[in-house]
mmCIF file of C-alpha atoms in Angstrom:
data_model
loop_
_atom_site.group_PDB
_atom_site.id
_atom_site.type_symbol
_atom_site.label_atom_id
_atom_site.label_comp_id
_atom_site.label_asym_id
_atom_site.label_seq_id
_atom_site.Cartn_x
_atom_site.Cartn_y
_atom_site.Cartn_z
ATOM 1 C CA MET O 894 -0.040 0.038 -0.026
ATOM 2 C CA THR O 895 1.831 2.943 -1.160
ATOM 3 C CA VAL O 896 1.410 6.214 1.017
ATOM 4 C CA SER O 897 2.820 9.604 0.197
ATOM 5 C CA PRO O 898 2.289 13.108 1.842
ATOM 6 C CA ALA O 899 0.474 14.276 -1.330
ATOM 7 C CA SER O 900 -1.923 11.166 -1.177
ATOM 8 C CA MET O 901 -2.803 11.894 2.225
ATOM 9 C CA GLY O 902 -3.571 15.526 1.820
ATOM 10 C CA ARG O 903 -7.125 16.449 2.436
ATOM 11 C CA ARG O 904 -9.230 17.890 -0.138
ATOM 12 C CA PRO O 905 -12.384 18.334 2.219
ATOM 13 C CA SER O 906 -14.728 19.921 -0.620
ATOM 14 C CA ARG O 907 -14.292 16.724 -2.658
ATOM 15 C CA HIS O 908 -14.504 14.418 0.233
ATOM 16 C CA ARG O 909 -17.636 15.904 1.427
ATOM 17 C CA GLY O 910 -18.865 15.479 -2.202
ATOM 18 C CA VAL O 911 -17.951 11.801 -2.248
ATOM 19 C CA LEU O 912 -19.803 11.063 0.941
ATOM 20 C CA VAL O 913 -22.769 13.177 -0.045
ATOM 21 C CA LEU O 914 -23.092 10.960 -3.359
ATOM 22 C CA LEU O 915 -22.592 7.796 -1.436
ATOM 23 C CA LEU O 916 -25.278 8.761 1.066
ATOM 24 C CA CYS O 917 -27.766 9.286 -1.720
ATOM 25 C CA LEU O 918 -26.791 6.157 -3.432
ATOM 26 C CA LEU O 919 -27.517 4.172 -0.023
ATOM 27 C CA VAL O 920 -30.863 6.190 0.396
ATOM 28 C CA GLY O 921 -31.600 5.155 -3.164
ATOM 29 C CA SER O 922 -30.784 1.655 -2.849
ATOM 30 C CA MET O 923 -32.771 1.323 0.405
ATOM 31 C CA LEU O 924 -35.970 2.711 -0.977
ATOM 32 C CA LEU O 925 -35.428 0.333 -4.295
ATOM 33 C CA GLY O 926 -34.780 -2.549 -2.118
ATOM 34 C CA ALA O 927 -37.709 -1.936 -0.006
ATOM 35 C CA GLY O 928 -39.853 -1.341 -3.083
ATOM 36 C CA ALA O 929 -38.724 -4.285 -5.112
ATOM 37 C CA GLY O 930 -40.608 -7.845 -4.965
ATOM 38 C CA ALA O 931 -43.840 -9.617 -5.648
ATOM 39 C CA VAL O 932 -45.532 -6.703 -4.194
ATOM 40 C CA LYS O 933 -44.271 -3.660 -5.743
ATOM 41 C CA ILE O 934 -44.104 -0.446 -3.504
ATOM 42 C CA PRO O 935 -43.781 3.190 -4.867
ATOM 43 C CA ALA O 936 -40.744 5.093 -2.992
ATOM 44 C CA SER O 937 -43.553 7.896 -1.677
ATOM 45 C CA HIS O 938 -45.465 4.774 -0.058
ATOM 46 C CA ILE O 939 -42.527 3.643 1.951
ATOM 47 C CA LEU O 940 -41.498 7.148 2.951
ATOM 48 C CA ALA O 941 -45.048 7.726 4.204
ATOM 49 C CA THR O 942 -44.943 4.481 5.930
ATOM 50 C CA VAL O 943 -41.853 5.284 7.551
ATOM 51 C CA ALA O 944 -42.741 8.845 8.451
ATOM 52 C CA GLU O 945 -45.977 7.486 10.041
ATOM 53 C CA LYS O 946 -43.752 4.946 12.353
ATOM 54 C CA ALA O 947 -41.828 7.545 13.521
ATOM 55 C CA GLY O 948 -44.745 9.677 14.301
ATOM 56 C CA LEU O 949 -44.145 12.383 11.580
ATOM 57 C CA ARG O 950 -47.424 12.487 9.795
ATOM 58 C CA GLY O 951 -49.049 15.165 11.768
ATOM 59 C CA MET O 952 -46.037 17.506 11.130
ATOM 60 C CA LEU O 953 -46.057 16.728 7.416
ATOM 61 C CA GLU O 954 -49.801 17.133 7.117
ATOM 62 C CA PHE O 955 -49.398 20.619 8.847
ATOM 63 C CA LEU O 956 -46.790 21.434 6.311
ATOM 64 C CA GLY O 957 -49.211 21.062 3.813
ATOM 65 C CA LEU O 958 -47.465 17.843 2.061
ATOM 66 C CA ALA O 959 -49.377 15.354 0.087
ATOM 67 C CA TRP O 960 -49.780 12.021 2.045
ATOM 68 C CA PRO O 961 -50.308 9.078 -0.426
ATOM 69 C CA GLU O 962 -52.831 6.501 0.628
ATOM 70 C CA VAL O 963 -50.748 3.304 1.541
ATOM 71 C CA THR O 964 -52.799 0.095 1.227
ATOM 72 C CA GLU O 965 -53.117 -2.516 4.148
ATOM 73 C CA LEU O 966 -50.975 -4.987 2.198
ATOM 74 C CA GLU O 967 -48.101 -2.780 1.199
ATOM 75 C CA ALA O 968 -47.797 -1.624 4.938
ATOM 76 C CA THR O 969 -47.857 -5.081 6.207
ATOM 77 C CA VAL O 970 -45.143 -6.365 3.409
ATOM 78 C CA LEU O 971 -43.076 -3.301 4.411
ATOM 79 C CA HIS O 972 -43.211 -3.691 8.251
ATOM 80 C CA ALA O 973 -42.930 -7.309 8.459
ATOM 81 C CA ILE O 974 -40.622 -8.154 5.469
ATOM 82 C CA ARG O 975 -38.827 -5.604 3.451
ATOM 83 C CA LEU O 976 -37.683 -2.825 6.313
ATOM 84 C CA PRO O 977 -36.111 -5.272 8.524
ATOM 85 C CA ARG O 978 -34.338 -6.883 5.635
ATOM 86 C CA VAL O 979 -33.119 -3.512 4.101
ATOM 87 C CA LEU O 980 -31.897 -2.332 7.442
ATOM 88 C CA LEU O 981 -30.015 -5.635 8.333
ATOM 89 C CA ALA O 982 -28.474 -5.612 4.803
ATOM 90 C CA ALA O 983 -27.327 -1.829 5.297
ATOM 91 C CA LEU O 984 -26.039 -2.899 9.049
ATOM 92 C CA VAL O 985 -24.163 -5.892 7.720
ATOM 93 C CA GLY O 986 -23.024 -4.334 4.499
ATOM 94 C CA GLY O 987 -21.508 -1.167 6.375
ATOM 95 C CA ALA O 988 -19.885 -3.071 9.154
ATOM 96 C CA LEU O 989 -18.005 -5.473 6.510
ATOM 97 C CA GLY O 990 -16.864 -2.507 4.150
ATOM 98 C CA LEU O 991 -15.815 -0.511 7.327
ATOM 99 C CA SER O 992 -13.850 -3.533 8.850
ATOM 100 C CA GLY O 993 -12.127 -4.221 5.646
ATOM 101 C CA ALA O 994 -10.992 -0.540 5.423
ATOM 102 C CA VAL O 995 -9.562 -0.414 8.657
ATOM 103 C CA LEU O 996 -7.826 -3.652 8.695
ATOM 104 C CA GLN O 997 -6.301 -2.821 5.255
ATOM 105 C CA GLY O 998 -5.042 0.305 6.999
ATOM 106 C CA LEU O 999 -4.276 -1.423 9.913
ATOM 107 C CA PHE O 1000 -1.976 -4.456 8.209
ATOM 108 C CA ARG O 1001 -0.989 -1.764 5.503
ATOM 109 C CA ASN O 1002 -2.073 -4.639 3.198
ATOM 110 C CA PRO O 1003 -4.916 -4.252 0.694
ATOM 111 C CA LEU O 1004 -5.867 -7.892 0.827
ATOM 112 C CA ALA O 1005 -6.560 -7.745 4.198
ATOM 113 C CA ASP O 1006 -10.240 -8.494 5.233
ATOM 114 C CA PRO O 1007 -12.222 -9.748 8.053
ATOM 115 C CA GLY O 1008 -11.924 -13.212 6.873
ATOM 116 C CA LEU O 1009 -8.279 -13.261 7.020
ATOM 117 C CA LEU O 1010 -8.344 -12.895 10.702
ATOM 118 C CA GLY O 1011 -10.162 -15.850 11.120
ATOM 119 C CA ILE O 1012 -13.524 -14.029 12.114
ATOM 120 C CA SER O 1013 -15.563 -15.583 9.346
ATOM 121 C CA SER O 1014 -13.934 -19.100 9.390
ATOM 122 C CA GLY O 1015 -14.404 -19.317 13.235
ATOM 123 C CA ALA O 1016 -17.971 -18.605 12.831
ATOM 124 C CA THR O 1017 -18.267 -21.411 10.115
ATOM 125 C CA LEU O 1018 -16.611 -23.798 12.291
ATOM 126 C CA ALA O 1019 -19.012 -22.940 15.193
ATOM 127 C CA VAL O 1020 -21.974 -23.096 13.166
ATOM 128 C CA SER O 1021 -20.959 -26.330 11.520
ATOM 129 C CA GLY O 1022 -20.471 -27.944 15.080
ATOM 130 C CA ALA O 1023 -23.748 -26.579 16.139
ATOM 131 C CA ILE O 1024 -25.307 -28.223 13.014
ATOM 132 C CA VAL O 1025 -23.576 -31.547 13.396
ATOM 133 C CA LEU O 1026 -23.769 -31.976 17.108
ATOM 134 C CA HIS O 1027 -27.709 -31.034 16.908
ATOM 135 C CA LEU O 1028 -27.086 -28.259 19.362
ATOM 136 C CA ALA O 1029 -30.596 -26.567 19.253
ATOM 137 C CA SER O 1030 -31.045 -25.653 22.705
ATOM 138 C CA LEU O 1031 -31.740 -21.832 22.168
ATOM 139 C CA GLY O 1032 -33.833 -22.675 18.914
ATOM 140 C CA LEU O 1033 -33.715 -19.911 16.136
ATOM 141 C CA TYR O 1034 -30.886 -18.081 18.137
ATOM 142 C CA THR O 1035 -28.667 -21.130 18.207
ATOM 143 C CA LEU O 1036 -26.696 -20.758 14.880
ATOM 144 C CA PRO O 1037 -26.481 -16.773 15.302
ATOM 145 C CA LEU O 1038 -24.930 -17.152 18.643
ATOM 146 C CA ALA O 1039 -22.849 -20.246 17.554
ATOM 147 C CA ALA O 1040 -21.400 -17.942 15.073
ATOM 148 C CA PHE O 1041 -20.853 -14.770 17.270
ATOM 149 C CA ALA O 1042 -19.188 -17.004 19.657
ATOM 150 C CA GLY O 1043 -17.054 -18.562 17.235
ATOM 151 C CA SER O 1044 -15.878 -15.321 15.759
ATOM 152 C CA LEU O 1045 -15.087 -13.672 19.283
ATOM 153 C CA THR O 1046 -13.269 -16.931 20.252
ATOM 154 C CA CYS O 1047 -10.910 -16.673 17.214
ATOM 155 C CA MET O 1048 -10.151 -13.189 17.669
ATOM 156 C CA LEU O 1049 -9.455 -13.508 21.499
ATOM 157 C CA VAL O 1050 -7.110 -16.641 20.374
ATOM 158 C CA ILE O 1051 -5.224 -14.312 17.827
ATOM 159 C CA GLN O 1052 -4.879 -11.634 20.555
ATOM 160 C CA ILE O 1053 -3.114 -13.914 22.776
ATOM 161 C CA PHE O 1054 -0.706 -15.146 20.062
ATOM 162 C CA ALA O 1055 0.055 -11.429 18.970
ATOM 163 C CA ARG O 1056 0.522 -10.177 22.503
ATOM 164 C CA HIS O 1057 4.218 -9.910 23.598
ATOM 165 C CA ASP O 1058 5.573 -7.506 26.129
ATOM 166 C CA ARG O 1059 2.132 -5.679 26.221
ATOM 167 C CA ARG O 1060 2.409 -5.091 22.776
ATOM 168 C CA THR O 1061 0.357 -6.380 19.789
ATOM 169 C CA ASN O 1062 2.329 -7.636 17.105
ATOM 170 C CA VAL O 1063 0.388 -6.710 13.766
ATOM 171 C CA ALA O 1064 2.668 -9.218 11.530
ATOM 172 C CA THR O 1065 2.353 -11.881 14.219
ATOM 173 C CA MET O 1066 -1.463 -11.036 14.411
ATOM 174 C CA LEU O 1067 -1.955 -11.627 10.656
ATOM 175 C CA LEU O 1068 0.247 -14.933 10.521
ATOM 176 C CA ALA O 1069 -1.735 -16.324 13.594
ATOM 177 C CA GLY O 1070 -4.929 -15.332 11.653
ATOM 178 C CA ILE O 1071 -3.969 -17.309 8.522
ATOM 179 C CA ALA O 1072 -3.197 -20.178 10.618
ATOM 180 C CA ILE O 1073 -6.396 -19.887 12.730
ATOM 181 C CA ASN O 1074 -8.120 -19.734 9.264
ATOM 182 C CA SER O 1075 -6.671 -22.893 8.317
ATOM 183 C CA LEU O 1076 -7.328 -24.649 11.619
ATOM 184 C CA CYS O 1077 -11.016 -23.571 11.381
ATOM 185 C CA GLY O 1078 -11.235 -24.814 7.904
ATOM 186 C CA ALA O 1079 -10.013 -28.185 8.810
ATOM 187 C CA GLY O 1080 -12.511 -28.402 11.634
ATOM 188 C CA THR O 1081 -15.360 -27.222 9.308
ATOM 189 C CA GLY O 1082 -14.097 -29.868 6.764
ATOM 190 C CA LEU O 1083 -14.183 -32.580 9.611
ATOM 191 C CA PHE O 1084 -17.518 -31.425 10.580
ATOM 192 C CA THR O 1085 -18.685 -31.859 6.780
ATOM 193 C CA TYR O 1086 -17.238 -35.086 6.368
ATOM 194 C CA PHE O 1087 -19.337 -36.661 9.429
ATOM 195 C CA SER O 1088 -22.754 -34.780 8.503
ATOM 196 C CA SER O 1089 -25.718 -36.252 7.165
ATOM 197 C CA GLU O 1090 -27.218 -35.245 4.081
ATOM 198 C CA ASP O 1091 -29.627 -32.584 5.602
ATOM 199 C CA GLN O 1092 -26.783 -31.176 7.735
ATOM 200 C CA LEU O 1093 -24.550 -30.718 4.746
ATOM 201 C CA ARG O 1094 -27.183 -28.968 3.122
ATOM 202 C CA ALA O 1095 -27.681 -26.610 6.035
ATOM 203 C CA ILE O 1096 -24.046 -25.952 6.450
ATOM 204 C CA THR O 1097 -23.650 -25.208 2.850
ATOM 205 C CA PHE O 1098 -26.623 -22.978 2.632
ATOM 206 C CA TRP O 1099 -25.483 -20.893 5.711
ATOM 207 C CA MET O 1100 -21.875 -20.615 4.286
ATOM 208 C CA LEU O 1101 -23.240 -19.171 1.081
ATOM 209 C CA GLY O 1102 -25.072 -16.337 3.102
ATOM 210 C CA SER O 1103 -28.607 -14.944 3.227
ATOM 211 C CA LEU O 1104 -30.615 -12.443 4.505
ATOM 212 C CA SER O 1105 -34.063 -14.241 4.035
ATOM 213 C CA GLY O 1106 -34.460 -14.798 7.861
ATOM 214 C CA ALA O 1107 -34.164 -11.035 8.694
ATOM 215 C CA THR O 1108 -36.862 -9.841 11.407
ATOM 216 C CA TRP O 1109 -37.084 -6.819 13.777
ATOM 217 C CA THR O 1110 -35.544 -9.260 16.283
ATOM 218 C CA SER O 1111 -32.502 -9.784 14.085
ATOM 219 C CA VAL O 1112 -32.093 -6.401 13.636
ATOM 220 C CA GLY O 1113 -32.444 -5.514 17.267
ATOM 221 C CA ALA O 1114 -30.135 -8.146 18.137
ATOM 222 C CA ALA O 1115 -27.232 -7.028 15.558
ATOM 223 C CA ALA O 1116 -27.723 -3.429 15.841
ATOM 224 C CA PRO O 1117 -26.213 -2.692 19.197
ATOM 225 C CA LEU O 1118 -23.116 -4.778 18.355
ATOM 226 C CA ILE O 1119 -22.708 -3.409 14.953
ATOM 227 C CA LEU O 1120 -23.460 0.592 15.403
ATOM 228 C CA PRO O 1121 -20.600 1.113 17.977
ATOM 229 C CA GLY O 1122 -18.201 0.030 15.299
ATOM 230 C CA LEU O 1123 -20.014 2.264 12.589
ATOM 231 C CA LEU O 1124 -19.940 5.241 15.014
ATOM 232 C CA ILE O 1125 -16.539 5.114 16.464
ATOM 233 C CA LEU O 1126 -14.091 3.463 13.766
ATOM 234 C CA PRO O 1127 -14.353 6.435 11.342
ATOM 235 C CA LEU O 1128 -13.275 8.703 14.559
ATOM 236 C CA LEU O 1129 -9.861 6.884 14.234
ATOM 237 C CA ALA O 1130 -9.149 8.204 10.978
ATOM 238 C CA GLY O 1131 -6.410 10.385 12.356
ATOM 239 C CA PRO O 1132 -4.438 7.604 14.272
ATOM 240 C CA MET O 1133 -4.829 5.285 11.210
ATOM 241 C CA ASN O 1134 -3.285 7.732 8.818
ATOM 242 C CA ALA O 1135 -0.448 8.236 11.099
ATOM 243 C CA MET O 1136 -0.158 4.583 11.551
ATOM 244 C CA LEU O 1137 0.170 4.239 7.609
ATOM 245 C CA LEU O 1138 3.559 5.862 7.963
ATOM 246 C CA GLY O 1139 4.730 3.318 10.306
ATOM 247 C CA GLU O 1140 4.005 2.552 14.113
ATOM 248 C CA SER O 1141 6.915 4.209 15.476
ATOM 249 C CA THR O 1142 6.095 7.285 13.415
ATOM 250 C CA ALA O 1143 2.781 7.289 14.870
ATOM 251 C CA GLN O 1144 4.042 6.901 18.308
ATOM 252 C CA HIS O 1145 6.457 9.940 17.697
ATOM 253 C CA LEU O 1146 3.219 11.894 16.352
ATOM 254 C CA GLY O 1147 1.252 11.103 19.797
ATOM 255 C CA VAL O 1148 -0.743 8.112 18.676
ATOM 256 C CA ARG O 1149 -1.389 5.783 21.431
ATOM 257 C CA VAL O 1150 -0.913 2.752 19.011
ATOM 258 C CA GLU O 1151 -1.349 -0.101 21.229
ATOM 259 C CA TRP O 1152 -4.760 1.318 22.489
ATOM 260 C CA VAL O 1153 -5.986 1.923 18.764
ATOM 261 C CA LYS O 1154 -5.315 -1.712 17.925
ATOM 262 C CA ALA O 1155 -7.135 -3.103 20.788
ATOM 263 C CA LEU O 1156 -10.049 -1.079 20.128
ATOM 264 C CA VAL O 1157 -10.116 -1.762 16.475
ATOM 265 C CA VAL O 1158 -9.780 -5.496 17.005
ATOM 266 C CA LEU O 1159 -12.753 -5.237 19.716
ATOM 267 C CA LEU O 1160 -15.146 -3.017 17.513
ATOM 268 C CA ILE O 1161 -14.522 -5.208 14.444
ATOM 269 C CA ALA O 1162 -14.931 -8.641 16.294
ATOM 270 C CA LEU O 1163 -18.116 -7.171 17.675
ATOM 271 C CA GLY O 1164 -19.714 -5.734 14.231
ATOM 272 C CA VAL O 1165 -18.376 -8.523 12.007
ATOM 273 C CA GLY O 1166 -19.105 -11.287 14.342
ATOM 274 C CA ALA O 1167 -22.597 -9.943 14.906
ATOM 275 C CA GLY O 1168 -23.023 -9.322 10.946
ATOM 276 C CA VAL O 1169 -22.013 -12.730 10.257
ATOM 277 C CA ALA O 1170 -24.204 -14.418 12.779
ATOM 278 C CA VAL O 1171 -27.406 -13.007 11.321
ATOM 279 C CA SER O 1172 -26.486 -13.108 7.559
ATOM 280 C CA GLY O 1173 -24.101 -16.179 7.047
ATOM 281 C CA MET O 1174 -20.913 -16.069 5.313
ATOM 282 C CA ILE O 1175 -20.828 -12.911 2.894
ATOM 283 C CA GLY O 1176 -17.464 -12.530 0.950
ATOM 284 C CA PHE O 1177 -16.171 -9.715 -1.440
ATOM 285 C CA VAL O 1178 -17.558 -6.531 0.632
ATOM 286 C CA GLY O 1179 -14.901 -6.249 3.224
ATOM 287 C CA LEU O 1180 -12.088 -6.820 0.398
ATOM 288 C CA ILE O 1181 -13.273 -4.993 -2.661
ATOM 289 C CA VAL O 1182 -15.340 -2.130 -1.306
ATOM 290 C CA PRO O 1183 -12.441 -0.341 0.517
ATOM 291 C CA ASN O 1184 -10.307 -1.027 -2.580
ATOM 292 C CA LEU O 1185 -12.754 0.702 -4.778
ATOM 293 C CA ILE O 1186 -12.936 3.630 -2.491
ATOM 294 C CA ARG O 1187 -9.150 3.949 -2.167
ATOM 295 C CA ILE O 1188 -8.975 4.044 -5.990
ATOM 296 C CA TRP O 1189 -11.563 6.752 -6.281
ATOM 297 C CA THR O 1190 -10.241 8.937 -3.355
ATOM 298 C CA GLY O 1191 -6.822 7.963 -2.070
ATOM 299 C CA PRO O 1192 -5.748 6.267 1.167
ATOM 300 C CA ASN O 1193 -6.979 9.172 3.415
ATOM 301 C CA HIS O 1194 -9.005 7.104 6.202
ATOM 302 C CA HIS O 1195 -10.856 10.620 6.905
ATOM 303 C CA VAL O 1196 -13.023 9.852 3.665
ATOM 304 C CA LEU O 1197 -11.982 6.085 3.005
ATOM 305 C CA LEU O 1198 -13.724 4.980 6.352
ATOM 306 C CA PRO O 1199 -17.044 6.503 5.960
ATOM 307 C CA ALA O 1200 -17.095 6.063 2.296
ATOM 308 C CA SER O 1201 -16.354 2.316 2.602
ATOM 309 C CA ALA O 1202 -19.145 2.131 5.287
ATOM 310 C CA LEU O 1203 -21.825 3.699 2.959
ATOM 311 C CA LEU O 1204 -20.652 1.745 -0.165
ATOM 312 C CA GLY O 1205 -20.583 -1.476 1.725
ATOM 313 C CA SER O 1206 -24.311 -0.852 2.923
ATOM 314 C CA ALA O 1207 -25.588 0.108 -0.333
ATOM 315 C CA LEU O 1208 -23.899 -2.707 -2.339
ATOM 316 C CA LEU O 1209 -25.119 -5.220 0.189
ATOM 317 C CA VAL O 1210 -28.625 -3.893 0.068
ATOM 318 C CA LEU O 1211 -28.588 -4.046 -3.911
ATOM 319 C CA ALA O 1212 -27.117 -7.405 -3.840
ATOM 320 C CA ASP O 1213 -29.939 -8.733 -1.368
ATOM 321 C CA MET O 1214 -32.697 -7.185 -3.939
ATOM 322 C CA ALA O 1215 -30.905 -8.895 -6.720
ATOM 323 C CA ALA O 1216 -30.966 -12.097 -4.915
ATOM 324 C CA ARG O 1217 -34.651 -12.298 -4.303
ATOM 325 C CA THR O 1218 -35.833 -11.029 -7.432
ATOM 326 C CA VAL O 1219 -33.558 -12.279 -10.168
ATOM 327 C CA VAL O 1220 -34.811 -15.691 -10.042
ATOM 328 C CA ALA O 1221 -38.162 -15.085 -7.983
ATOM 329 C CA PRO O 1222 -39.979 -17.055 -6.611
ATOM 330 C CA LEU O 1223 -36.593 -18.681 -5.973
ATOM 331 C CA GLU O 1224 -33.864 -16.826 -4.024
ATOM 332 C CA LEU O 1225 -30.180 -16.848 -4.867
ATOM 333 C CA PRO O 1226 -27.437 -16.951 -2.122
ATOM 334 C CA LEU O 1227 -26.197 -13.403 -1.381
ATOM 335 C CA GLY O 1228 -22.581 -14.320 -1.206
ATOM 336 C CA ILE O 1229 -22.571 -15.591 -4.926
ATOM 337 C CA VAL O 1230 -24.440 -12.428 -5.866
ATOM 338 C CA THR O 1231 -21.824 -10.016 -4.038
ATOM 339 C CA ALA O 1232 -19.026 -11.753 -6.036
ATOM 340 C CA ALA O 1233 -20.807 -11.922 -9.077
ATOM 341 C CA LEU O 1234 -21.706 -7.955 -9.024
ATOM 342 C CA GLY O 1235 -18.633 -6.734 -7.826
ATOM 343 C CA ALA O 1236 -15.613 -8.678 -8.794
ATOM 344 C CA PRO O 1237 -16.019 -8.191 -12.631
ATOM 345 C CA PHE O 1238 -16.507 -4.452 -11.545
ATOM 346 C CA PHE O 1239 -13.385 -4.351 -9.912
ATOM 347 C CA LEU O 1240 -11.282 -6.022 -12.436
ATOM 348 C CA ILE O 1241 -12.501 -3.507 -14.994
ATOM 349 C CA LEU O 1242 -11.548 -0.745 -12.512
ATOM 350 C CA LEU O 1243 -8.211 -2.149 -11.993
ATOM 351 C CA VAL O 1244 -7.543 -2.647 -15.962
ATOM 352 C CA ARG O 1245 -8.624 1.148 -16.362
ATOM 353 C CA GLN O 1246 -6.181 2.414 -13.524
ATOM 354 C CA ARG O 1247 -3.337 0.323 -15.065
ATOM 355 C CA ARG O 1248 -3.831 2.090 -18.376
ATOM 356 C CA THR O 1249 -4.025 5.596 -17.084
ATOM 357 C CA GLY O 1250 -0.855 4.980 -15.048
ATOM 358 C CA GLU O 1251 -2.682 5.676 -11.649
ATOM 359 C CA LEU O 1252 -1.958 2.113 -10.472
#
């Protein structure tokens, strides 16, 4: 990851424009996602339903704004199915995009993503074990809780290996993550080998990712764990910029490097663990989104972090919409859609950047 003082220079007006554009993209994608499906719902009806739920109807009518008539079917579909699914997609996509950007900055490696540290593979191992060992004591919450526990356990193990003399060695953390990934992959393969046909189908379906089970309960369970990372990690843009120049340089600049690394790991484990728990394995977002933003805006974390969160959210909302509408009434696995949508686009961008000499 090449960093130069010029590339780190701030261009506030351009950065604000990028963030406003991505925010508009996110809002548009959420309206599109909430309106698309077997019951097509206009954007005005979606906004009216949301405003009514938020208790804003009286204020809008007082201002003389037209209030569309929302049918009972539209209101029921929005409240029970579409809105929780769109919100959950936005939360999970934001967590994955932001976590990828932070990890790539922390490791100074554009290939780093949440999966590289064993977060996703730990969740997969725990879910596979829960399915094969018939651990269903918590009903519908069994697999999400197993995924979350697996993610956190892997992060704690990696932290233990990476800590030495009260310092966290980033290179050791990365290597430990690769080893934990391999170990979890072996464990998952073992559970798969001993699984029955139905269990193998369940493991495979979960690994491909899906938001079909999204409810207000799952949104309420994931949001408290994802939101702290979405709100706090962008505030670490200054220290992350300094750490791109090297940990020693960052310490000379007054950055509490160990404190930043510990906070980053904790918030990412919480956010990604919760996201994986409610959506299954979703690749591509954490790896590609930060690289797309970096190609567009440069490595400055002041814009890279919030922009990655916004683009990750919008991308996952659109991917989920495509997953449930392209082959309706069937539904495609979300992980396949994210890879199919994003990977070719990313390759085209890479070729264009190389031809223009910017890469």
